[in-house]
mmCIF file with all atom_site columns, C-alpha atoms in Angstrom:
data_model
loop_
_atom_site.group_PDB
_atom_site.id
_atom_site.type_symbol
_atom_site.label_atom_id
_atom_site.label_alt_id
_atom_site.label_comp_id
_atom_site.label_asym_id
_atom_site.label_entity_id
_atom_site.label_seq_id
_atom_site.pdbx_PDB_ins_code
_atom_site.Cartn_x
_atom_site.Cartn_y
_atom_site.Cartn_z
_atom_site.occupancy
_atom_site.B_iso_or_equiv
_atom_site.pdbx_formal_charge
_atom_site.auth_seq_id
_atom_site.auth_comp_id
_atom_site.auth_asym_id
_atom_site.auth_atom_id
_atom_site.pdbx_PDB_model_num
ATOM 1   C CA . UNK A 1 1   ? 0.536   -13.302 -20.251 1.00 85.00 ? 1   UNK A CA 1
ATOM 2   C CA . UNK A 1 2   ? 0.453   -13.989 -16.847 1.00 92.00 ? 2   UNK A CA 1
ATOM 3   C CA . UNK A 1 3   ? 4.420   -14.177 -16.852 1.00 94.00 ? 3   UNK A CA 1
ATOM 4   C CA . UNK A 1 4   ? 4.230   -10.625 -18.500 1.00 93.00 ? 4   UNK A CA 1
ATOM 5   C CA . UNK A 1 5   ? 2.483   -9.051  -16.141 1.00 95.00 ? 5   UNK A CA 1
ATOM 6   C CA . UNK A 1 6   ? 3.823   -10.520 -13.013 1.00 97.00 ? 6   UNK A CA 1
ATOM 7   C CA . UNK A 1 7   ? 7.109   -9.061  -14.241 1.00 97.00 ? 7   UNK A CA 1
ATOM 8   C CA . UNK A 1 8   ? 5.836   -5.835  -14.311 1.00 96.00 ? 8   UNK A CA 1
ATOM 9   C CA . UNK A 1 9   ? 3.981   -6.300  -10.852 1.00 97.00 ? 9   UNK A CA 1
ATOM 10  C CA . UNK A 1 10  ? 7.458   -7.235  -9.551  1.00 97.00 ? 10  UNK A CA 1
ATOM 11  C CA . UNK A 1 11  ? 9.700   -4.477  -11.338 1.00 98.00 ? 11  UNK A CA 1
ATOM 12  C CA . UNK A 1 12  ? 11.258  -6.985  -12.961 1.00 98.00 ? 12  UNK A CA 1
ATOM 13  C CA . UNK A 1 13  ? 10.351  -6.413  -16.607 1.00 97.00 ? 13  UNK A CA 1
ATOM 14  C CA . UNK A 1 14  ? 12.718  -4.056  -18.666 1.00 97.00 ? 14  UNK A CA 1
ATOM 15  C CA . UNK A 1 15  ? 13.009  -0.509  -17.859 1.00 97.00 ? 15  UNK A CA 1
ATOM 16  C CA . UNK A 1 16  ? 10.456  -0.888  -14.711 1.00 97.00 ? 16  UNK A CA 1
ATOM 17  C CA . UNK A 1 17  ? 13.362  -2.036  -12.367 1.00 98.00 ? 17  UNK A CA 1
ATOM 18  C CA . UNK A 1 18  ? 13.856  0.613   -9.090  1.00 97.00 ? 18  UNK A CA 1
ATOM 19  C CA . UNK A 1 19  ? 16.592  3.288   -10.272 1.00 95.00 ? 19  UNK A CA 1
ATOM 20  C CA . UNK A 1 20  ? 17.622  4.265   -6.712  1.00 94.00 ? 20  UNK A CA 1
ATOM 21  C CA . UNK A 1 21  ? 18.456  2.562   -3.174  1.00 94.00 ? 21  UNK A CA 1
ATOM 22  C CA . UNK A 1 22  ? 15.710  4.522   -1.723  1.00 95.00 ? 22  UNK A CA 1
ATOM 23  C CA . UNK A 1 23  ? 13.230  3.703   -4.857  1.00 96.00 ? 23  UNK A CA 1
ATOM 24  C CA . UNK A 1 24  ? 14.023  -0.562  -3.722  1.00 97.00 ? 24  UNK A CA 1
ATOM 25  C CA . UNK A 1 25  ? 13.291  0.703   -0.138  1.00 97.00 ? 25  UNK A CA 1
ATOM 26  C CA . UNK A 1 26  ? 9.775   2.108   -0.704  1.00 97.00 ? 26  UNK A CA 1
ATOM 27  C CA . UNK A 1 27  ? 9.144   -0.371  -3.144  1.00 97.00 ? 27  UNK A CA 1
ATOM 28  C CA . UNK A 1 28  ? 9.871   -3.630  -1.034  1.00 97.00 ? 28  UNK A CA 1
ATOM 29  C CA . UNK A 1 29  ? 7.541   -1.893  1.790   1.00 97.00 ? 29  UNK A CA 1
ATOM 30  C CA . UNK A 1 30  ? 4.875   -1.732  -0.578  1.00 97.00 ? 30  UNK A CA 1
ATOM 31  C CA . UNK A 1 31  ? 5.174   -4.841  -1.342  1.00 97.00 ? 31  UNK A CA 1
ATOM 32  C CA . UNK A 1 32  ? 5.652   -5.851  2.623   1.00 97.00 ? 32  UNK A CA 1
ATOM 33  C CA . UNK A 1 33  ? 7.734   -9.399  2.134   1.00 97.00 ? 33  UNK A CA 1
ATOM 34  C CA . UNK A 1 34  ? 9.295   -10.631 -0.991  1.00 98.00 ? 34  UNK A CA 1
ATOM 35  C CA . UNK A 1 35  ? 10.658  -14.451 -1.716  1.00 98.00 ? 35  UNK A CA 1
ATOM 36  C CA . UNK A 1 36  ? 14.390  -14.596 -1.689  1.00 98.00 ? 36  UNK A CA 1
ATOM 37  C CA . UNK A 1 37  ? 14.295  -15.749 -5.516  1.00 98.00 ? 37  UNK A CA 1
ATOM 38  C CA . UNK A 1 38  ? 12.414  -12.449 -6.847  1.00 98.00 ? 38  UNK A CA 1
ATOM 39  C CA . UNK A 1 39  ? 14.324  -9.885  -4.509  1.00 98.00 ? 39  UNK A CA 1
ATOM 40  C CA . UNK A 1 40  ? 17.389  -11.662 -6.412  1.00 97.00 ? 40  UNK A CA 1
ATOM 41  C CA . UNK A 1 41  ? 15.445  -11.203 -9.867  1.00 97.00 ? 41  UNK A CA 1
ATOM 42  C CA . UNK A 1 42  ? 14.816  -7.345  -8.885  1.00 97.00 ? 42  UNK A CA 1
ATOM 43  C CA . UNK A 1 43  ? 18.643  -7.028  -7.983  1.00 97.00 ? 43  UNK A CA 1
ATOM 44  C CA . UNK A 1 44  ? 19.425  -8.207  -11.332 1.00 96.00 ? 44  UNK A CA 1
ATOM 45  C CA . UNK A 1 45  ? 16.908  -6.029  -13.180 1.00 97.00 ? 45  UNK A CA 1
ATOM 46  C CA . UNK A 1 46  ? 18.369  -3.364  -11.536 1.00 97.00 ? 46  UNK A CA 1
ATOM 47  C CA . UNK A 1 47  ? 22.159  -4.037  -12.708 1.00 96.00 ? 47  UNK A CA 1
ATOM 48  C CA . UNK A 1 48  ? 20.337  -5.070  -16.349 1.00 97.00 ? 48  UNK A CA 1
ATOM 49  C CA . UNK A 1 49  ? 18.294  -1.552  -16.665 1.00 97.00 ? 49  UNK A CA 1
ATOM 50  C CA . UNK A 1 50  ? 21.086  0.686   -14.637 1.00 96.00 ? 50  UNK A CA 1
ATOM 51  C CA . UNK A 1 51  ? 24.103  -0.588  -14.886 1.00 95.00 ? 51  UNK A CA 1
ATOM 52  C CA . UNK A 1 52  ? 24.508  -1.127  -11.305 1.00 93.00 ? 52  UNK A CA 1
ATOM 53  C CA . UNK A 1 53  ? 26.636  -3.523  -9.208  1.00 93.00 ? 53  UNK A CA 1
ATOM 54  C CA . UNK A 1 54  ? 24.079  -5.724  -7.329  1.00 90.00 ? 54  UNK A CA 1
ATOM 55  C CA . UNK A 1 55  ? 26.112  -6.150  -4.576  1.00 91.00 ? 55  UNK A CA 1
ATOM 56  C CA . UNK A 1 56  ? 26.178  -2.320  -4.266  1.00 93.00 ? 56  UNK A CA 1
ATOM 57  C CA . UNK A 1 57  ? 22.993  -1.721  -4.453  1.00 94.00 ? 57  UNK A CA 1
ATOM 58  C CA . UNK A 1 58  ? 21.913  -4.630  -1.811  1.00 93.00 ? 58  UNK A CA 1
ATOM 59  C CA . UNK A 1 59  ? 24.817  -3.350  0.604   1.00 95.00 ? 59  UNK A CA 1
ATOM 60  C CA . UNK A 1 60  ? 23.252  -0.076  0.613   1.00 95.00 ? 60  UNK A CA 1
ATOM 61  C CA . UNK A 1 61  ? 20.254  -1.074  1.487   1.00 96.00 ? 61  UNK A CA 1
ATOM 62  C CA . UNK A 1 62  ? 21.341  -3.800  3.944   1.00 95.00 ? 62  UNK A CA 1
ATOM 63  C CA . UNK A 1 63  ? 21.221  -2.608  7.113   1.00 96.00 ? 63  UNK A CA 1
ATOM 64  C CA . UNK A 1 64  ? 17.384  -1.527  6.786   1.00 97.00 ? 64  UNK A CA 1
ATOM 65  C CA . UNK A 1 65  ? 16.077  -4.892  5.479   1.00 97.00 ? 65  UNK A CA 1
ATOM 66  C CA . UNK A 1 66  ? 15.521  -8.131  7.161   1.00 97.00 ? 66  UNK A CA 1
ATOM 67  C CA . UNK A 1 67  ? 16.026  -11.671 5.831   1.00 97.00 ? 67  UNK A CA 1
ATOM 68  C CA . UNK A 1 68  ? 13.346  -14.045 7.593   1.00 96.00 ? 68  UNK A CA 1
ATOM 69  C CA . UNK A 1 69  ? 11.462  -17.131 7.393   1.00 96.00 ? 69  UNK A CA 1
ATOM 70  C CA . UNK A 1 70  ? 7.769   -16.056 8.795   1.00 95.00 ? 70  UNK A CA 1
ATOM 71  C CA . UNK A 1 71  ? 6.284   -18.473 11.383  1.00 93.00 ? 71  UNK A CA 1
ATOM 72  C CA . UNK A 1 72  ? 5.140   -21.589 9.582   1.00 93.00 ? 72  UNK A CA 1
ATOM 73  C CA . UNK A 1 73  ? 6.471   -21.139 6.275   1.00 95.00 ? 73  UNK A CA 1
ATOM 74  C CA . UNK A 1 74  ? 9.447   -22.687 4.213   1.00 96.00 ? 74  UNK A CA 1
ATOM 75  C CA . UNK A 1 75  ? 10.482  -19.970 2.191   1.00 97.00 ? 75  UNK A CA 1
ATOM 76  C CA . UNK A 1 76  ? 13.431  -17.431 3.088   1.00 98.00 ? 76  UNK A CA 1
ATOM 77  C CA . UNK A 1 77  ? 12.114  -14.278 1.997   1.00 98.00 ? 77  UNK A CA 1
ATOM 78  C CA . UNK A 1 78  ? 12.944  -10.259 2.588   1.00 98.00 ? 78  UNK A CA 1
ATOM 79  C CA . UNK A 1 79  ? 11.338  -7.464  4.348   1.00 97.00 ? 79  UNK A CA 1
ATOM 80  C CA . UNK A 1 80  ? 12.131  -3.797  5.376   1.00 97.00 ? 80  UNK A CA 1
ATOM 81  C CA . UNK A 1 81  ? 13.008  -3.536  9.173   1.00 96.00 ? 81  UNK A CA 1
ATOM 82  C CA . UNK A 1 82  ? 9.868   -1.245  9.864   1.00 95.00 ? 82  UNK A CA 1
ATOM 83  C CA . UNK A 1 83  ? 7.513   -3.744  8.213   1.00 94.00 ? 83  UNK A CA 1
ATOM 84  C CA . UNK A 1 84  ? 8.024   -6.379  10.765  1.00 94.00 ? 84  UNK A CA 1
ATOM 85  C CA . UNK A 1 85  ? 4.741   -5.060  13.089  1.00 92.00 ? 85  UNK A CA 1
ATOM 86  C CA . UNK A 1 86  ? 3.001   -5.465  10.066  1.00 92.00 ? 86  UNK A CA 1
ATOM 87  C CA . UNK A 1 87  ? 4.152   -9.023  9.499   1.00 93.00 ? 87  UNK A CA 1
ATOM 88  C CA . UNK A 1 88  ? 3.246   -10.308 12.789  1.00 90.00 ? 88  UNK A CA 1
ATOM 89  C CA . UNK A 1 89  ? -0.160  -8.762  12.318  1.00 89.00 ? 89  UNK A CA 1
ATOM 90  C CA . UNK A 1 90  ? -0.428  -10.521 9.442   1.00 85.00 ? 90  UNK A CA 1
ATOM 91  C CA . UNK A 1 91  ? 0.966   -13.800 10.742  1.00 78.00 ? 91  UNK A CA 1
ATOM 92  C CA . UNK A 1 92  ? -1.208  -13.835 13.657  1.00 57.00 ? 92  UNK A CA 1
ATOM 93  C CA . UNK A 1 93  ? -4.187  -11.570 13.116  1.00 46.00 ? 93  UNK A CA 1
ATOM 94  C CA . UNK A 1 94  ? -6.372  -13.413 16.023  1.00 43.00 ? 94  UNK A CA 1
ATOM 95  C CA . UNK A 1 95  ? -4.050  -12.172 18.530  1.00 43.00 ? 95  UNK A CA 1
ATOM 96  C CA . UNK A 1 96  ? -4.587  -10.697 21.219  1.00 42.00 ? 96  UNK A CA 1
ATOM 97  C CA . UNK A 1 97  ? -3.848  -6.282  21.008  1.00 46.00 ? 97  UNK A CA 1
ATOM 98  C CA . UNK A 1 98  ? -0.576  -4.847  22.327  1.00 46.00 ? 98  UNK A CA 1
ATOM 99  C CA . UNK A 1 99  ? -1.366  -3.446  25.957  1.00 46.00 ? 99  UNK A CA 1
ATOM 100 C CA . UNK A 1 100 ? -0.974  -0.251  24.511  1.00 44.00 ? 100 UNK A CA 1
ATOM 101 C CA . UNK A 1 101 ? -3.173  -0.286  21.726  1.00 51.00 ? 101 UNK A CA 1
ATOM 102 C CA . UNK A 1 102 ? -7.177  0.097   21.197  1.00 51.00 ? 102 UNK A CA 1
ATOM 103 C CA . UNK A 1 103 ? -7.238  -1.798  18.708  1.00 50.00 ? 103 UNK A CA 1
ATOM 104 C CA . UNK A 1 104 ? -10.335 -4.711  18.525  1.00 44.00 ? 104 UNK A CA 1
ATOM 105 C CA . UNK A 1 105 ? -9.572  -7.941  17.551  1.00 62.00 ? 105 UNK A CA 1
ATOM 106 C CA . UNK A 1 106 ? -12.102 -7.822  14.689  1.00 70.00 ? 106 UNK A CA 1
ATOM 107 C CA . UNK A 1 107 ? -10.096 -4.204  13.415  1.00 74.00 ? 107 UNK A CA 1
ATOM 108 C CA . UNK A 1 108 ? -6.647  -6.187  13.882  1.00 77.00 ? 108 UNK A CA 1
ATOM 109 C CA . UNK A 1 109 ? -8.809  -9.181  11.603  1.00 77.00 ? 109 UNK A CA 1
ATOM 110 C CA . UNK A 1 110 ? -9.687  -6.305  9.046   1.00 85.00 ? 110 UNK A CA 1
ATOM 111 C CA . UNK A 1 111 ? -6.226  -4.673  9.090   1.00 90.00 ? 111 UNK A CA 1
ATOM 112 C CA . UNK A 1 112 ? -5.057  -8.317  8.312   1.00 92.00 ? 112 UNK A CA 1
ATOM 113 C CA . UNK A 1 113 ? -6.685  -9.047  5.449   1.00 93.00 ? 113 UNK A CA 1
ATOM 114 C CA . UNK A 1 114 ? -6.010  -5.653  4.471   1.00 95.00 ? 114 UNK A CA 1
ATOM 115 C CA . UNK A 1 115 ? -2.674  -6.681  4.419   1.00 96.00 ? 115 UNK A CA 1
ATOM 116 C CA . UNK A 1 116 ? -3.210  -9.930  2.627   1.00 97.00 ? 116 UNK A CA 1
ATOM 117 C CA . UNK A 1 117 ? -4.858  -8.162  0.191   1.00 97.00 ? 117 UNK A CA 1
ATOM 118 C CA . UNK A 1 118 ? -1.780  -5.253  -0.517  1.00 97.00 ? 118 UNK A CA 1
ATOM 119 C CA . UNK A 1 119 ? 0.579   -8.615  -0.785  1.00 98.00 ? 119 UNK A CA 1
ATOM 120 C CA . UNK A 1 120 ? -1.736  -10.854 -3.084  1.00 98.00 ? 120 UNK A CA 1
ATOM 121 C CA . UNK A 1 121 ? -2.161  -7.212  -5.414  1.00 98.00 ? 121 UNK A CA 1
ATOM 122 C CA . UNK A 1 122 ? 1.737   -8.089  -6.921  1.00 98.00 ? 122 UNK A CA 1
ATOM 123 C CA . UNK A 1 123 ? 1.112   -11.746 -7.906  1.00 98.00 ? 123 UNK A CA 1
ATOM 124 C CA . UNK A 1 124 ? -1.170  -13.034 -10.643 1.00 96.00 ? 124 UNK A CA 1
ATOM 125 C CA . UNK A 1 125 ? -3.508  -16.529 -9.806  1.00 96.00 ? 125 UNK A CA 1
ATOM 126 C CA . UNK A 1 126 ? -1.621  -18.270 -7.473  1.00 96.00 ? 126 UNK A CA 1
ATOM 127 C CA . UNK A 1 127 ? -1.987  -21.407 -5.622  1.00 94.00 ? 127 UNK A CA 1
ATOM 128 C CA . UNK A 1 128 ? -3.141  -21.411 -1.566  1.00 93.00 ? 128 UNK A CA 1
ATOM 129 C CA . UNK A 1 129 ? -0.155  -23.563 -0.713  1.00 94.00 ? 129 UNK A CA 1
ATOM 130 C CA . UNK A 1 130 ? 1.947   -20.486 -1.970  1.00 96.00 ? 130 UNK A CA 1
ATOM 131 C CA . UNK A 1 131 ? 0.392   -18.542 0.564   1.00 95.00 ? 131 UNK A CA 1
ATOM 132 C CA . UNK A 1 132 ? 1.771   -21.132 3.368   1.00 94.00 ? 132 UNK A CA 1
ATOM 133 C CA . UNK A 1 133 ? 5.515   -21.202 1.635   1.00 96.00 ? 133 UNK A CA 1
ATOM 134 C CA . UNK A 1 134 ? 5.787   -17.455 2.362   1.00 97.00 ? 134 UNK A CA 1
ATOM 135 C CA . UNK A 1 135 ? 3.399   -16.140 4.583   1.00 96.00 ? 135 UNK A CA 1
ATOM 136 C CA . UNK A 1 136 ? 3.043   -19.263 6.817   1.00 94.00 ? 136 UNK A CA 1
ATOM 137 C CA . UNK A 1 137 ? -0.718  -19.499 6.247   1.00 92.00 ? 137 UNK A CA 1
ATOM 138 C CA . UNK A 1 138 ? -2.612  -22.319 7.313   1.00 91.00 ? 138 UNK A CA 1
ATOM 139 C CA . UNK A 1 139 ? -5.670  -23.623 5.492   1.00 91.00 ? 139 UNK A CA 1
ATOM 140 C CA . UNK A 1 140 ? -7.724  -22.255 8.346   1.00 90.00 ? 140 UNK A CA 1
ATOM 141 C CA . UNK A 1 141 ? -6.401  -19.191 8.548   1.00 91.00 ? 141 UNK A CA 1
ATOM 142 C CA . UNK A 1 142 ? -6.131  -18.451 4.606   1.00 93.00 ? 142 UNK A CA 1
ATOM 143 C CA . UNK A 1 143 ? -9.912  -19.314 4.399   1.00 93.00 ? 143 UNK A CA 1
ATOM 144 C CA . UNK A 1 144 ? -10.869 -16.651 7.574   1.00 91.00 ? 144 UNK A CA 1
ATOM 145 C CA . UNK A 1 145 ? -8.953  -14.359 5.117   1.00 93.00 ? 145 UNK A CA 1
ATOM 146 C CA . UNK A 1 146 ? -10.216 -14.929 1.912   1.00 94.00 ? 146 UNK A CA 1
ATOM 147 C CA . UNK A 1 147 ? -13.806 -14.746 3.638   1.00 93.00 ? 147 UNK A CA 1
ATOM 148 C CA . UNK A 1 148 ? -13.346 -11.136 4.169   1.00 90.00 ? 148 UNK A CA 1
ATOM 149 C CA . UNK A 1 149 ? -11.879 -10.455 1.015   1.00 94.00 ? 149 UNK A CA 1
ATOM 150 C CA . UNK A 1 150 ? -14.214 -12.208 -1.051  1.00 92.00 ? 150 UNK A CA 1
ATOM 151 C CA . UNK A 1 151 ? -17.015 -10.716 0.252   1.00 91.00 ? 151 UNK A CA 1
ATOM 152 C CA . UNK A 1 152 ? -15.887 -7.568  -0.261  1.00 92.00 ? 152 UNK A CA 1
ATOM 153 C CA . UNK A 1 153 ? -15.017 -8.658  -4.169  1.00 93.00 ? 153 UNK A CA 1
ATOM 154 C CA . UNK A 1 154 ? -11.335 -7.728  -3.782  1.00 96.00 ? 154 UNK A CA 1
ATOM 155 C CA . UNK A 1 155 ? -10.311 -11.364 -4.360  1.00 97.00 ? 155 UNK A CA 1
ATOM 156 C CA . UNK A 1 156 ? -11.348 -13.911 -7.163  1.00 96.00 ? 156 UNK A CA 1
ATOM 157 C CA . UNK A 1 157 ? -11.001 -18.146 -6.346  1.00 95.00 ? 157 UNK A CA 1
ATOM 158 C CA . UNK A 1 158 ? -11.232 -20.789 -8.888  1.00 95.00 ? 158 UNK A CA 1
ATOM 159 C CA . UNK A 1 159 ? -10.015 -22.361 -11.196 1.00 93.00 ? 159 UNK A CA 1
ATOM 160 C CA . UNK A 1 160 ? -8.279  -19.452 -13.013 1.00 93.00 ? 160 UNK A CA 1
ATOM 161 C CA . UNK A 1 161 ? -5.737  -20.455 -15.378 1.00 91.00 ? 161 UNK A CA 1
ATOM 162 C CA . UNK A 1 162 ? -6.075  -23.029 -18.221 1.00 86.00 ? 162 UNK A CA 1
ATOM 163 C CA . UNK A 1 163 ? -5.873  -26.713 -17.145 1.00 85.00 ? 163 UNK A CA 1
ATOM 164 C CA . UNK A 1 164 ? -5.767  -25.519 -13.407 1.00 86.00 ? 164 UNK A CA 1
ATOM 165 C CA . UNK A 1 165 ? -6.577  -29.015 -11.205 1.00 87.00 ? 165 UNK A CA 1
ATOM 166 C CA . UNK A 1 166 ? -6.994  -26.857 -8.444  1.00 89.00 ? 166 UNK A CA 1
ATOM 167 C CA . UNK A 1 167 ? -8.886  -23.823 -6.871  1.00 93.00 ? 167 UNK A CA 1
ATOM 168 C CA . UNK A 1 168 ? -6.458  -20.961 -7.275  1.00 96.00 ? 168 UNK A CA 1
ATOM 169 C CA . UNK A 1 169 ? -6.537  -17.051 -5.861  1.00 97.00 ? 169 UNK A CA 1
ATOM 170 C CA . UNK A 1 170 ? -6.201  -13.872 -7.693  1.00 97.00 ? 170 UNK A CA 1
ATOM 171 C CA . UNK A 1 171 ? -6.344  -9.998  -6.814  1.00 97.00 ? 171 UNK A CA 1
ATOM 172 C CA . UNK A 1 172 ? -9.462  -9.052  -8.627  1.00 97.00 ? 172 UNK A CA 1
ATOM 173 C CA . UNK A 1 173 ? -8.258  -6.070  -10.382 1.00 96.00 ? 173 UNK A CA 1
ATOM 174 C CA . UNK A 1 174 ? -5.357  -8.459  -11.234 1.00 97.00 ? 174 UNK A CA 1
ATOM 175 C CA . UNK A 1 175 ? -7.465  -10.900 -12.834 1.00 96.00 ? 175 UNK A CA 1
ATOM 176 C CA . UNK A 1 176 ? -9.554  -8.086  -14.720 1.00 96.00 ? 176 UNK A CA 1
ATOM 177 C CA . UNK A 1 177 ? -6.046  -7.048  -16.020 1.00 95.00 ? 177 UNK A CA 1
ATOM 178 C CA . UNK A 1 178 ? -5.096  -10.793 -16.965 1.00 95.00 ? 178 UNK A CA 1
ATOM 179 C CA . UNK A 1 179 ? -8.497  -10.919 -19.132 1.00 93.00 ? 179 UNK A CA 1
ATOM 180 C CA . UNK A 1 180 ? -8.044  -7.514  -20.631 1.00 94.00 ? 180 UNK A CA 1
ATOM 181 C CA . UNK A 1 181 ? -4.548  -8.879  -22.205 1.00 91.00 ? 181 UNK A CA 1
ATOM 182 C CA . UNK A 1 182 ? -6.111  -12.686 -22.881 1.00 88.00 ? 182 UNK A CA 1
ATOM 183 C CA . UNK A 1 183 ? -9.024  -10.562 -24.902 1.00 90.00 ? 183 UNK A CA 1
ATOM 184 C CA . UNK A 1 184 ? -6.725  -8.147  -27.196 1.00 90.00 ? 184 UNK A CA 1
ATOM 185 C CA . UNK A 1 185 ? -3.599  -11.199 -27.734 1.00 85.00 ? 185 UNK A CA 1
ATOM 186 C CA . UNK A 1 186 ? -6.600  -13.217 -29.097 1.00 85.00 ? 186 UNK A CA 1
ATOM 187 C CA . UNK A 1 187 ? -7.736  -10.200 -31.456 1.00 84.00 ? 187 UNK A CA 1
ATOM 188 C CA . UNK A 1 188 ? -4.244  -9.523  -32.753 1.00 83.00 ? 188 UNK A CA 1
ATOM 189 C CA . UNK A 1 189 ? -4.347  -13.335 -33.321 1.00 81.00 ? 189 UNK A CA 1
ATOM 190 C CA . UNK A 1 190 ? -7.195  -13.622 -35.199 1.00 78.00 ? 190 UNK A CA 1
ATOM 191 C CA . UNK A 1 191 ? -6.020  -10.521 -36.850 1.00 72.00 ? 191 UNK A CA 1
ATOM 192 C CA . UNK A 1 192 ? -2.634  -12.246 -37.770 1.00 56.00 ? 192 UNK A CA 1
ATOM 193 C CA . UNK A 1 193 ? -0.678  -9.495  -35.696 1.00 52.00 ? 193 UNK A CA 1
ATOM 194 C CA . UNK A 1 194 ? 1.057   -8.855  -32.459 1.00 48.00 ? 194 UNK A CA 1
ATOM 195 C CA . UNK A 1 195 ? -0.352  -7.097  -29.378 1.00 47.00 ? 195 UNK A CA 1
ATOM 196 C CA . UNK A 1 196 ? 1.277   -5.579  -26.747 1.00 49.00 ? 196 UNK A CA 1
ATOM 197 C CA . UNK A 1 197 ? 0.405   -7.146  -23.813 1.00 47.00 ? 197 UNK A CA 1
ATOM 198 C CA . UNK A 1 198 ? 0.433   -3.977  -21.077 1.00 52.00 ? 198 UNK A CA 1
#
C-alpha cells in the first residue's frame, strides 16, 4: 500500500507520469529536491506512459536543473536551478538573514520547516536517517524541525509501519491516506474481493 501510493506521490505510477518538459519542471520544484534513483524512475515513467526518449526529455530540461549533493548528506539528488535559495534555507535554517532581507531568524526557522514539511508531503513513513541521506539533516536539527511540525499536527512519529524497530516520520495527511487504503484492502479482504487502493 505504501508502495502504491508513494508511486503516485512521485508520478511514477501508470498514466500519472509528467506529459511535458515544462510539466517535469513545475513538478520537480514542487517537490524541491529529488534522489537521483526516483528522478531516473520518473524519466522512465515518462518514456513508459508517452513514448518519449528519456534522454530527450532530460536534455531538455538540462540546463535548468541542478545535480547536487546537499551539505552533509550522501545521496546525489536533483533540483531546479531556482530552488537552490530554498535549499540552503532549508539546509541551514539557523542562519543568519541575507543583508538584504528582513527576515527574523525565527520566520527563516518557520519558512524551514515549511519547507520540510512540502518535501516530507511526497514520501510515505520514512526513516530519520533518510532525512540525513538527502537533505543532510542532523539528529539535532531534524528534531528542531519536527518540533514545529508536530506541534502544529502536520507530522506523525512512531512506529508506523508493521514490525517497524524504529521511530519513523510521516506527513499526516499522508498517513490518514495510508489508513484509509489499509481500512478498505482489509474490507475487500474479508469480503473475498479486490480494492482499489487510490
Amino acid at each position: 500500500i505504501i508502495f502504491g501510493l508513494e508511486a503516485k506521490l512521485h508520478r511514477t505510477a501508470p498514466g500519472y507520469a509528467p506529459a511535458t518538459a515544462n510539466d517535469l519542471l513545475d513538478w520537480l520544484r514542487e517537490r524541491l529536491i529529488v534522489p537521483a534513483s526516483e528522478w531516473d524512475a520518473l524519466l522512465a515513467a515518462i518514456a513508459r506512459d508517452h513514448g518519449m526518449d528519456r534522454a530527450h526529455v532530460e536534455d531538455s530540461v538540462r540546463k535548468k536543473i541542478r545535480r547536487l549533493t546537499m551539505p552533509g548528506a550522501s545521496v546525489e539528488s536533483l533540483c531546479a536551478l531556482e530552488i537552490l535559495p530554498l535549499l540552503a534555507v532549508l539546509s541551514d535554517a539557523t542562519a543568519a538573514p541575507a543583508e538584504s532581507g528582513d527576515a527574523l531568524p525565527e520566520e527563516t526557522e518557520t519558512r524551514a520547516a515549511d519547507l520540510f514539511s512540502q518535501w516530507l508531503s511526497f514520501y510515505g513513513p520514512v526513516r530519520p536517517s533518510f532525512t540525513g541521506e538527502i537533505l543532510g539533516l542532523s539528529a539535532e536539527r531534524l528534531d528542531l524541525l519536527l518540533a514545529d511540525l508536530s506541534e502544529e499536527r502536520r507530522v506523525a512519529i512512531g512506529h508506523l509501519t508493521a514490525g517497524s524497530t524504529a521511530a519513523e516520520i510521516c506527513d499526516q495527511d499522508n498517513l490518514e491516506r495510508l489508513l484509509r487504503m489499509l481500512r478498505r484492502s482489509r474490507r475487500a479482504q474479508d469480503g473475498g474481493g479486490e480494492c482499489d487502493e487510490d
